[in-house]
Short mmCIF file of C-alpha atoms (C1' of nucleotides) in Angstrom, two decimals:
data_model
loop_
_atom_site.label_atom_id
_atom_site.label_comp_id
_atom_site.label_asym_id
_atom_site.label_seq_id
_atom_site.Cartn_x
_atom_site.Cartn_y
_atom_site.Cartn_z
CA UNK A 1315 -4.51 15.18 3.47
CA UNK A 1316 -7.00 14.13 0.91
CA UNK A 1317 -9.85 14.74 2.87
CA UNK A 1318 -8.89 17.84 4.45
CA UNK A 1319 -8.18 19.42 1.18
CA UNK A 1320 -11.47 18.78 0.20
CA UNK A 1321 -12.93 20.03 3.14
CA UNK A 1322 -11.22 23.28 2.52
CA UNK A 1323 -12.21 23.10 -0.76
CA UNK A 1324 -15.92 23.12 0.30
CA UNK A 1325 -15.05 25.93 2.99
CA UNK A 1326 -15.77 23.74 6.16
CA UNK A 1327 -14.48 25.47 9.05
CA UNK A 1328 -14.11 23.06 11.89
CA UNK A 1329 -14.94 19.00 11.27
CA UNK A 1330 -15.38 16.39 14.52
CA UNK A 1331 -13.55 12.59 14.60
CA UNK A 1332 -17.08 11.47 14.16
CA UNK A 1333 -17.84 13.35 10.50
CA UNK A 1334 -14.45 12.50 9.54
CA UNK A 1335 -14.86 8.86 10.39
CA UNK A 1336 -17.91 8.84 8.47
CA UNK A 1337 -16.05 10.18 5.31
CA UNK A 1338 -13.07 8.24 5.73
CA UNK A 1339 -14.25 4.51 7.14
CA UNK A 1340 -12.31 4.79 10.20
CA UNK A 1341 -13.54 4.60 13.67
CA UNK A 1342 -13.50 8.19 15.67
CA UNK A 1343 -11.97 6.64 18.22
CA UNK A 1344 -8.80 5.86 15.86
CA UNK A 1345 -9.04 8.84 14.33
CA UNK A 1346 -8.39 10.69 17.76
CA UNK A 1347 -5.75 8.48 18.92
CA UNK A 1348 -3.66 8.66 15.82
CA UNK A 1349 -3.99 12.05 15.48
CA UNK A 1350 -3.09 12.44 19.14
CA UNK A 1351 0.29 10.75 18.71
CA UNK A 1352 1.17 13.70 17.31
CA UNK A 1353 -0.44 16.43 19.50
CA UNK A 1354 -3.63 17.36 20.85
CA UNK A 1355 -4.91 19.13 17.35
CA UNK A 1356 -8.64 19.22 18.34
CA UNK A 1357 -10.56 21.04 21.33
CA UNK A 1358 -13.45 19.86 23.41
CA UNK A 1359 -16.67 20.76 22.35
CA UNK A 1360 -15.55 21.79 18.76
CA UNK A 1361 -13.58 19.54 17.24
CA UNK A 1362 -10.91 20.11 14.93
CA UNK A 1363 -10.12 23.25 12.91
CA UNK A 1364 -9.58 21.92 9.19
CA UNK A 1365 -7.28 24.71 7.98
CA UNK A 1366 -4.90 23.88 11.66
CA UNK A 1367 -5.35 20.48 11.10
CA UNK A 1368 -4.34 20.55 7.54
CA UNK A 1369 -1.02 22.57 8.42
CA UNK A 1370 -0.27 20.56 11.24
CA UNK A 1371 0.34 17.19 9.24
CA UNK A 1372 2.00 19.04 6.32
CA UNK A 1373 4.54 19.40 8.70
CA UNK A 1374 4.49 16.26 10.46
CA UNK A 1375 4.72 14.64 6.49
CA UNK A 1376 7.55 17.38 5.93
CA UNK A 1377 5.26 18.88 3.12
CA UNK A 1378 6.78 22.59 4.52
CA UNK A 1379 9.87 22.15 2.64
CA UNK A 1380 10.49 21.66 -1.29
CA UNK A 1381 12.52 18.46 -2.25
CA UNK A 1382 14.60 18.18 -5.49
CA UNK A 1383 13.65 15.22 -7.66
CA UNK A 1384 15.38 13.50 -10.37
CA UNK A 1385 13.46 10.88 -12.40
CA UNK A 1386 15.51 8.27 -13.31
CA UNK A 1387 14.19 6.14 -16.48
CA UNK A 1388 12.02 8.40 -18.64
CA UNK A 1389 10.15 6.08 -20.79
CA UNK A 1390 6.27 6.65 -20.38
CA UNK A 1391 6.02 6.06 -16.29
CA UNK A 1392 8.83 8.36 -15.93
CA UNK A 1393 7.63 11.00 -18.55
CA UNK A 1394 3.65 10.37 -16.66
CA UNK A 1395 5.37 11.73 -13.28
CA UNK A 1396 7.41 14.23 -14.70
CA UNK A 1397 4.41 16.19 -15.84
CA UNK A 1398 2.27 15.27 -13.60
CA UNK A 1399 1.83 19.09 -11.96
CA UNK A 1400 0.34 18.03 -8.54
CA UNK A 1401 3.69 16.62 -7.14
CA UNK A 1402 5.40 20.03 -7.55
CA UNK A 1403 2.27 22.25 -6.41
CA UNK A 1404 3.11 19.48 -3.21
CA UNK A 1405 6.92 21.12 -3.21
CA UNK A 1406 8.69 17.97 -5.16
CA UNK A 1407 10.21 19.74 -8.20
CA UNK A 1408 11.82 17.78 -11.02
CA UNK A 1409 15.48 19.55 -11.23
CA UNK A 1410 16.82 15.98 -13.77
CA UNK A 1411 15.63 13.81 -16.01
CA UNK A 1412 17.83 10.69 -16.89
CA UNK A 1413 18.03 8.14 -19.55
CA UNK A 1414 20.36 6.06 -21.58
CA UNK A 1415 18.20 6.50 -25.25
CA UNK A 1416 20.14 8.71 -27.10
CA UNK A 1417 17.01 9.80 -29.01
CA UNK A 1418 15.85 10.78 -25.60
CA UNK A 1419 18.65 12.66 -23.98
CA UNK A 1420 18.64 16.12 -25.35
CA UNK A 1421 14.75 16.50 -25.07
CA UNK A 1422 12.74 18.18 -22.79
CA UNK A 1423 9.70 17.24 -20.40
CA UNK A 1424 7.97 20.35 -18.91
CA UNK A 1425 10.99 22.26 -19.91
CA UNK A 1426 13.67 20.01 -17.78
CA UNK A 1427 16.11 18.14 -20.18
CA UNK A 1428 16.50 14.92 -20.25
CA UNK A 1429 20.25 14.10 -19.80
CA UNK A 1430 22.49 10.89 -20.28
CA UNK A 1431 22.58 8.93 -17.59
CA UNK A 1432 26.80 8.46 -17.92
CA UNK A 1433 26.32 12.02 -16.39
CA UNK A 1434 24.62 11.36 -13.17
CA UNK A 1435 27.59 11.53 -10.55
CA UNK A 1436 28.45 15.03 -12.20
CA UNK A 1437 25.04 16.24 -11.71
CA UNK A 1438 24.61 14.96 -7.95
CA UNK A 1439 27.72 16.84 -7.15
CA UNK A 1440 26.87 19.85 -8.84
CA UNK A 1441 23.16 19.85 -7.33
CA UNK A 1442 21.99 19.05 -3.67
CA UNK A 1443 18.78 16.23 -4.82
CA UNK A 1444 16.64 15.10 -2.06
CA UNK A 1445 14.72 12.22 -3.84
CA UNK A 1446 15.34 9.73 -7.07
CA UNK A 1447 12.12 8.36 -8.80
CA UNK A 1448 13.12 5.09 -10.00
CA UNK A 1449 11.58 4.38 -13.72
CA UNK A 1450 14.25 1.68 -15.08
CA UNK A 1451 14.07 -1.64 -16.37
CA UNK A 1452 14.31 -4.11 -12.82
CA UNK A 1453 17.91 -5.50 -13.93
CA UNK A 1454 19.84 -2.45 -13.48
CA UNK A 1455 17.36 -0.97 -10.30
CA UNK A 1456 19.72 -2.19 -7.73
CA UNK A 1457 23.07 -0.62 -9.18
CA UNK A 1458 21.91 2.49 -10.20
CA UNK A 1459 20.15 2.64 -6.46
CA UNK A 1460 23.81 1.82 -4.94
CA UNK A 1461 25.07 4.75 -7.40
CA UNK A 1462 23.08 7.46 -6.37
CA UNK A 1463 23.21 6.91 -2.36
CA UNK A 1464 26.78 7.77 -2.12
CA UNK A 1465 25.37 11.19 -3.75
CA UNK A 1466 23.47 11.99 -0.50
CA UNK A 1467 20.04 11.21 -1.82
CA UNK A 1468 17.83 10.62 0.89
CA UNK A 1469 14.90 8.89 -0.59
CA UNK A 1470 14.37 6.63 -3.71
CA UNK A 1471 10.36 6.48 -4.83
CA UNK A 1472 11.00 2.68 -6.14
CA UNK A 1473 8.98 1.73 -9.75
CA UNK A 1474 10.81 -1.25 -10.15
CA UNK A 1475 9.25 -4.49 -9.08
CA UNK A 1476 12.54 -4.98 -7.12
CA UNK A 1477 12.97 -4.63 -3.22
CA UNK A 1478 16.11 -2.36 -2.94
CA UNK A 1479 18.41 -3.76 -0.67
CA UNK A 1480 21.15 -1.17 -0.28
CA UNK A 1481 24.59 -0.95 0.80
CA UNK A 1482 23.55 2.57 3.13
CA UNK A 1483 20.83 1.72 5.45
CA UNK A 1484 19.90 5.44 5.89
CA UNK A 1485 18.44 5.58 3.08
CA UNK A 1486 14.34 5.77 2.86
CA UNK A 1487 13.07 3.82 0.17
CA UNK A 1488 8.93 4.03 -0.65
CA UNK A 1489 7.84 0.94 -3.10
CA UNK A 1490 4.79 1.96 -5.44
CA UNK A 1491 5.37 -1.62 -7.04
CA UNK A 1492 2.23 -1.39 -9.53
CA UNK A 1493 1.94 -4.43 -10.45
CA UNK A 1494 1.08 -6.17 -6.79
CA UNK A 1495 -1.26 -3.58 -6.83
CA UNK A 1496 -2.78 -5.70 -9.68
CA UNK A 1497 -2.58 -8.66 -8.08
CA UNK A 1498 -4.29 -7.44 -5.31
CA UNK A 1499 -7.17 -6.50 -7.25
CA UNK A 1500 -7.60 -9.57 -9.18
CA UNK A 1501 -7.20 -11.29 -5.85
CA UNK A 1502 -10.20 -9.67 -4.47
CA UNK A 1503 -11.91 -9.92 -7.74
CA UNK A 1504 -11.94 -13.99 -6.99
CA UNK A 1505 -12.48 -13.93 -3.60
CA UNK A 1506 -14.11 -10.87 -1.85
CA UNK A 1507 -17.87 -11.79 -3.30
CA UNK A 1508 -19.71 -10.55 -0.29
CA UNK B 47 5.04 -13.91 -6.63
CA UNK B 48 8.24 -11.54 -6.99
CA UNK B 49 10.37 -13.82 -4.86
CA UNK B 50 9.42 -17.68 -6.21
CA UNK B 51 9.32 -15.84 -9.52
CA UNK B 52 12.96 -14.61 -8.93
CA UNK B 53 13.62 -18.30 -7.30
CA UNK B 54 12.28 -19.90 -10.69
CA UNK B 55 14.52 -18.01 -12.58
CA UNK B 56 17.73 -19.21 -11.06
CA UNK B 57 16.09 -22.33 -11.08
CA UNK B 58 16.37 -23.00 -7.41
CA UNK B 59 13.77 -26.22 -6.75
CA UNK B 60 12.93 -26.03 -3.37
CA UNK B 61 12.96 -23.32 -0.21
CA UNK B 62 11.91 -23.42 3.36
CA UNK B 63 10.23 -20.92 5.35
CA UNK B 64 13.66 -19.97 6.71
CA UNK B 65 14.96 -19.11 3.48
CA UNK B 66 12.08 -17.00 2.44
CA UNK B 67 12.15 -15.28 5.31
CA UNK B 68 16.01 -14.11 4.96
CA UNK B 69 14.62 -13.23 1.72
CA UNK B 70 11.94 -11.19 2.44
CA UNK B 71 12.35 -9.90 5.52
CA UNK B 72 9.07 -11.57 6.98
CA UNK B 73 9.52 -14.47 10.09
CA UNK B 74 9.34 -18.07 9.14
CA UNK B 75 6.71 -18.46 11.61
CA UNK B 76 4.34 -15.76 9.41
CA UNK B 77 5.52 -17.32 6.10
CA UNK B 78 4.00 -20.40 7.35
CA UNK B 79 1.37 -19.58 8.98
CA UNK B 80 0.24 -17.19 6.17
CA UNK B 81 0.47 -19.88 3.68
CA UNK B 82 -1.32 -22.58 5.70
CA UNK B 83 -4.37 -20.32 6.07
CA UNK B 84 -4.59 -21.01 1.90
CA UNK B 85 -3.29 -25.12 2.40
CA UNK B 86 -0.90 -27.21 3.48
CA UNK B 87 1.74 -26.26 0.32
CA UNK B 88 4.75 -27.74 1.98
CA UNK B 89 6.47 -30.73 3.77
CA UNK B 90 7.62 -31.43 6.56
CA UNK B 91 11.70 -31.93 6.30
CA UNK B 92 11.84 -30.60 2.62
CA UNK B 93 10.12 -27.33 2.76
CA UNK B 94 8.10 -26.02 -0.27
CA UNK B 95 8.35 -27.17 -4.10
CA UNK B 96 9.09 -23.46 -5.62
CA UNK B 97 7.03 -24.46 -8.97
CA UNK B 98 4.59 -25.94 -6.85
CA UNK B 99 4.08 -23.25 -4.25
CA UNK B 100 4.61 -20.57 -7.49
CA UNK B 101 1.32 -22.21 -8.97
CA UNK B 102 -1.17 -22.80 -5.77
CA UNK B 103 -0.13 -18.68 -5.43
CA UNK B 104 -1.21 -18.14 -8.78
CA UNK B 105 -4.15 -20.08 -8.40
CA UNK B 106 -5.16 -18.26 -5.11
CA UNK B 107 -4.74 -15.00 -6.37
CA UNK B 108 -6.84 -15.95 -9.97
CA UNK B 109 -3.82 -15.65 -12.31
CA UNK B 110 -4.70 -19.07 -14.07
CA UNK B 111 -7.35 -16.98 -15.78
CA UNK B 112 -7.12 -13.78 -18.47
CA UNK B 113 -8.74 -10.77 -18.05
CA UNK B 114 -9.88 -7.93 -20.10
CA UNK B 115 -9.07 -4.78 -19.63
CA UNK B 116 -9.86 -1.21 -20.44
CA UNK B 117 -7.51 1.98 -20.08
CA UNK B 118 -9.90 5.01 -19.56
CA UNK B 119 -7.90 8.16 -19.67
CA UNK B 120 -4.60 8.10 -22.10
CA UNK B 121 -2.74 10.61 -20.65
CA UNK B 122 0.85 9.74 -19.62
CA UNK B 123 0.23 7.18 -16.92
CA UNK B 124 -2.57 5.69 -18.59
CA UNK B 125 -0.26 5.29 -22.09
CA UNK B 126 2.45 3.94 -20.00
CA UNK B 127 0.09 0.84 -18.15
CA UNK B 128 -0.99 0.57 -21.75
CA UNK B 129 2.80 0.09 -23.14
CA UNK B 130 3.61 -2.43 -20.14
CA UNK B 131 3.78 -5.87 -21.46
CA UNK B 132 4.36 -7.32 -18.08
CA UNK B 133 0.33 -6.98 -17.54
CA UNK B 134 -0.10 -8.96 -20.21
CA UNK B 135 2.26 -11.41 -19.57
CA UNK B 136 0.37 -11.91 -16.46
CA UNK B 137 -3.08 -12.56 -18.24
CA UNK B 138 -4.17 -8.61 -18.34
CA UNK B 139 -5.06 -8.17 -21.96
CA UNK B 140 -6.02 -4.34 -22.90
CA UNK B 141 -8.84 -4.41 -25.19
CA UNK B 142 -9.64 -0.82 -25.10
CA UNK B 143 -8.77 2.97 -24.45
CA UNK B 144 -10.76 5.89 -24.11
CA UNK B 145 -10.47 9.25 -23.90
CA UNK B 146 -11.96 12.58 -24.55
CA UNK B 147 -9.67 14.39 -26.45
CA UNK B 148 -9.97 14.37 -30.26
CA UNK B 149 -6.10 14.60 -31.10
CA UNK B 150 -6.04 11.23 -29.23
CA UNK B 151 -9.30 9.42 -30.29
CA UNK B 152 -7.86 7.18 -33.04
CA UNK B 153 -4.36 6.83 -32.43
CA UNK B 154 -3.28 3.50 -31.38
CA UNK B 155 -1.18 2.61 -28.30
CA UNK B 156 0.39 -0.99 -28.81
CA UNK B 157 -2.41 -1.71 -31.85
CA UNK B 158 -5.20 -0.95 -29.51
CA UNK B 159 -6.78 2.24 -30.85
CA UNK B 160 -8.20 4.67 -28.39
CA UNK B 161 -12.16 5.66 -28.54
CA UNK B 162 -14.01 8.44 -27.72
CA UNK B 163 -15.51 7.87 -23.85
CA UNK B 164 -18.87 8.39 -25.52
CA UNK B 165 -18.37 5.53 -27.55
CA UNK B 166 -17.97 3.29 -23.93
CA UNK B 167 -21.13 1.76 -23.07
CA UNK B 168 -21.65 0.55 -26.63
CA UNK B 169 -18.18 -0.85 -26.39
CA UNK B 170 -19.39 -2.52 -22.85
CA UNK B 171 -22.32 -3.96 -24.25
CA UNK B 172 -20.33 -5.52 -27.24
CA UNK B 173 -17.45 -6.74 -25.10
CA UNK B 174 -17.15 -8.04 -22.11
CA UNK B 175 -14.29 -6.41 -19.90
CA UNK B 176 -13.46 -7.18 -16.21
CA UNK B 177 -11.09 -4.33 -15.29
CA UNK B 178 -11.13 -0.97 -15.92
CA UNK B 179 -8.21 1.33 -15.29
CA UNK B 180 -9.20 5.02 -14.19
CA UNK B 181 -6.15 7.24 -15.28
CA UNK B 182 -8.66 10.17 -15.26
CA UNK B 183 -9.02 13.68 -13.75
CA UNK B 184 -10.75 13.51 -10.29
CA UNK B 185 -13.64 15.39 -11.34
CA UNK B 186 -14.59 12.64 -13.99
CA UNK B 187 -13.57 9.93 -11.73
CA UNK B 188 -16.72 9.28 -9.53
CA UNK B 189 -19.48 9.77 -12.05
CA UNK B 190 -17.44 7.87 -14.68
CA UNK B 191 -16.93 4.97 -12.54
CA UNK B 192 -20.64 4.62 -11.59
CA UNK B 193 -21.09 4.74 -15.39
CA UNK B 194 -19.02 1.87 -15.51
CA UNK B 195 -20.30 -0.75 -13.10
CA UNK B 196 -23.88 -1.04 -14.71
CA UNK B 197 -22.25 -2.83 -17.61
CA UNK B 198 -20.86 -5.87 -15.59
CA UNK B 199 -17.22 -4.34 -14.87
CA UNK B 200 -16.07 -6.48 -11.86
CA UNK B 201 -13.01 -4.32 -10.58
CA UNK B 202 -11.66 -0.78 -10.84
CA UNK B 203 -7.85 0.28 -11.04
CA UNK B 204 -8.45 3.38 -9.58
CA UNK B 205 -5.48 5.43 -10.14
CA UNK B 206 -7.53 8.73 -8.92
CA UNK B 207 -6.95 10.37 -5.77
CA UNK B 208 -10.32 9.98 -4.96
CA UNK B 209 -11.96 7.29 -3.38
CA UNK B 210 -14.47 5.68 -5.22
CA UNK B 211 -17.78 5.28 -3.07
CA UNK B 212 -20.05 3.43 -5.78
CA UNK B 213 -23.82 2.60 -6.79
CA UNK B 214 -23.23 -0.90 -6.62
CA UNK B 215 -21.56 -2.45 -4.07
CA UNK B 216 -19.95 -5.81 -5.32
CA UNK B 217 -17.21 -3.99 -7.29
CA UNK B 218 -13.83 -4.67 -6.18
CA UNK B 219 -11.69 -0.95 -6.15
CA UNK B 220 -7.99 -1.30 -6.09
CA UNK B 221 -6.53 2.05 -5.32
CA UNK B 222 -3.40 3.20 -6.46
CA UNK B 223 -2.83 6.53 -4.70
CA UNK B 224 0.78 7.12 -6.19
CA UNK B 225 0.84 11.12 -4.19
CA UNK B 226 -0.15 8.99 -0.95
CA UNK B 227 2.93 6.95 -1.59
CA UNK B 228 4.79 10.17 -2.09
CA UNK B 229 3.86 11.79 1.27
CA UNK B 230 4.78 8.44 2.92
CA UNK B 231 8.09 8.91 0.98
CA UNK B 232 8.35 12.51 2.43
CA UNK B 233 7.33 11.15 6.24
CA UNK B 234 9.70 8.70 6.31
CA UNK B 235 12.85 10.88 4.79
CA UNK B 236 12.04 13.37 8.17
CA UNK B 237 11.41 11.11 10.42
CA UNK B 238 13.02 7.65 10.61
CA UNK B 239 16.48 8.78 11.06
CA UNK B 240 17.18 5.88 12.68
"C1'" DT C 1010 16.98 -44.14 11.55
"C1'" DA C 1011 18.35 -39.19 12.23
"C1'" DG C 1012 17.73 -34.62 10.64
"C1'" DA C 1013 15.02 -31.17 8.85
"C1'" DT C 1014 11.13 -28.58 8.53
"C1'" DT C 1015 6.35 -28.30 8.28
"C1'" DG C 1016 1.59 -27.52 10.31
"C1'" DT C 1017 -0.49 -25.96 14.26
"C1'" DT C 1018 -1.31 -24.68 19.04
"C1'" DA C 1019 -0.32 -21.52 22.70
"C1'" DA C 1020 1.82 -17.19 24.26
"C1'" DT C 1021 2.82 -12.63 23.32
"C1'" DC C 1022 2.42 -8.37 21.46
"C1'" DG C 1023 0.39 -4.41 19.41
"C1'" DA C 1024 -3.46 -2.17 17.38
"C1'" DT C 1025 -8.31 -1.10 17.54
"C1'" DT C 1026 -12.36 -0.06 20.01
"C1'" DA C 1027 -15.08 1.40 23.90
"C1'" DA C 1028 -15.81 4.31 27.59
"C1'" DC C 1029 -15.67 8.39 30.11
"C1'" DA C 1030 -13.65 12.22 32.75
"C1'" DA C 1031 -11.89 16.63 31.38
"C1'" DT C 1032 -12.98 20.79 29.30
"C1'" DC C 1033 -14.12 23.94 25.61
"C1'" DT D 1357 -24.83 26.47 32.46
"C1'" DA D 1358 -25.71 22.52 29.19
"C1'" DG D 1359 -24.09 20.17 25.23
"C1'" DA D 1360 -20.56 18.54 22.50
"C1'" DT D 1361 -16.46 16.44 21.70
"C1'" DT D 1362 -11.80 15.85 22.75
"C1'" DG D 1363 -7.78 13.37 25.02
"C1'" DT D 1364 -6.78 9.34 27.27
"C1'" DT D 1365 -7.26 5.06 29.89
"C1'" DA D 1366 -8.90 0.42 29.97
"C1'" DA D 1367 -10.86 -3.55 27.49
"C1'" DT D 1368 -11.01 -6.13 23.49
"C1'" DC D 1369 -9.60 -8.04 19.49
"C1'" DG D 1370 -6.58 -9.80 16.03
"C1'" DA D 1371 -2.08 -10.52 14.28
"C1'" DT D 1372 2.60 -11.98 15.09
"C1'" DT D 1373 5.84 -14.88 17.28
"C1'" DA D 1374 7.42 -18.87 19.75
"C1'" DA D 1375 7.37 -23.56 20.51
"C1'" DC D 1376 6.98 -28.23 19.44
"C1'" DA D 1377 4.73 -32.56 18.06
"C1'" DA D 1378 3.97 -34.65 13.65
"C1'" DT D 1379 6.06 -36.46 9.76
"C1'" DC D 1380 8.61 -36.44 5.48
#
DNA sequence: TAGATTGTTAATCGATTAACAATC
DNA sequence: TAGATTGTTAATCGATTAACAATC
């Protein structure tokens, strides 16, 4: 999606596996056979159209649809994603923000208030949500996760450095745990000299 | 690190591949053969020494050492990695903060006091800093980084959605596309109905 | 000594790459 | 029609799993 964006960006019409390997560090080959999973999105001779492209895997993602969010924890990561514009131009709109500071709950963050957390379960039933962004301290990640699936969440985007283990299985849980991102750099720091 | 930390805490002594793989979901077989490709860290009848196995990790990944770090771009996100004390807990000392925006330049964030980014390179000349954090607009991003690597920075935290092609080569980038890790989110919620 | 569990080799599996016929 | 480039099959490569001898 990246890429393509910026290809349409730049007003390129029609891009082959071979220029987009180039750009992106994959092989064509891969290119074509992952895209081709998914359908035959390219033609002989030409290549593939950027703007079909682009449309086609916003709707294999499921980027067609908006998706009510609640942020869960709004201390700065929390308050950093709730204004952070780009998600919502992507159709994820903030519809809660929760906390248990009470010289947070009453305030507002791009004109959604921040509310007490006590009053969760009344919110869930009074609102269909799609998605919880976790932004809570780790020792109360995995409770407040087993709260809000029985609310008919279907995703949780997971800040905690805790691997959710919940009771319902159907639930899709996406770890951005920041901190092995970290590690992973200081890792390579030590060891990837060339 | 997240597990044998968690392990540590609950002060359990020793663990065999068995058990960490209940725990985290990975075979035995991997566990061990992942670990081996580092050293022989266990043995044979006992398993591993969690303190032991906990340090040769931290070793491995370079956490015996402390590194310096710069925040460039004090928006939100880049206040809230400033505000995390876990980082620095973990040897990840923020020594400075930069940003364009005069409100900003002078306020502190956790008694580090953010700079103008035209003040950088002198602060790079006068300090030595191994990591820089990019909480920036993508427009900045690329020529700011390049900026950046001439003055000995040995990694990136490239929080961006851009990918960084730079000058020099032997900079490590660590990318941490958090809207990639939302469209994953938004696959996986249409399409692993299990 | 018997039991447990590693380190390590061999077997299996899946993902990547190469190659090319189909076709725009 | 000739050239370009896909879709797709086959070959290669690497990663995961299984198995077990070594050994604590």
């Amino acid at each position: 999606m990246r890429y393509l964006s910026e290809l349409i960006e730049n007003d390129v019409v029609r891009i082959s596996s071979k220029e987009l390997s180039d750009k992106m560090g994959f092989t064509a080959s891969q290119i074509r056979q992952d895209l081709n999973n998914f359908g035959g999105f390219g033609q002989q001779g030409y290549g593939y159209n950027v703007e079909h492209l682009y449309s086609e895997i916003s709707r294999i993602i499921g980027l067609e649809k908006t998706y009510n969010v609640i942020i869960i924890g709004t201390g700065n990561l929390g308050q950093a994603l709730g204004n952070y514009v780009d998600f919502e131009k992507k159709g994820f709109v903030v519809k809660g923000l929760f906390d248990v500071k009470p010289e947070l709950i009453g305030t507002e963050v791009r004109g959604v208030m921040i509310r007490s957390i006590d009053s969760i379960e009344e919110f869930l039933r009074a609102q269909s949500v799609d998605i919880a962004v976790l932004t809570i301290p780790k020792n109360h990640a995995i409770s407040v996760a087993n709260k809000l699936v029985s609310y008919g969440i279907k995703g949780i985007w997971n800040f905690t450095p805790v691997d959710l283990k919940l009771e319902q299985q159907d639930i899709v849980v996406e770890n951005a745990h920041l901190s092995d991102s970290l590690l992973t750099l200081s890792y390579n720091i030590n060891n990837s000299k060339i």
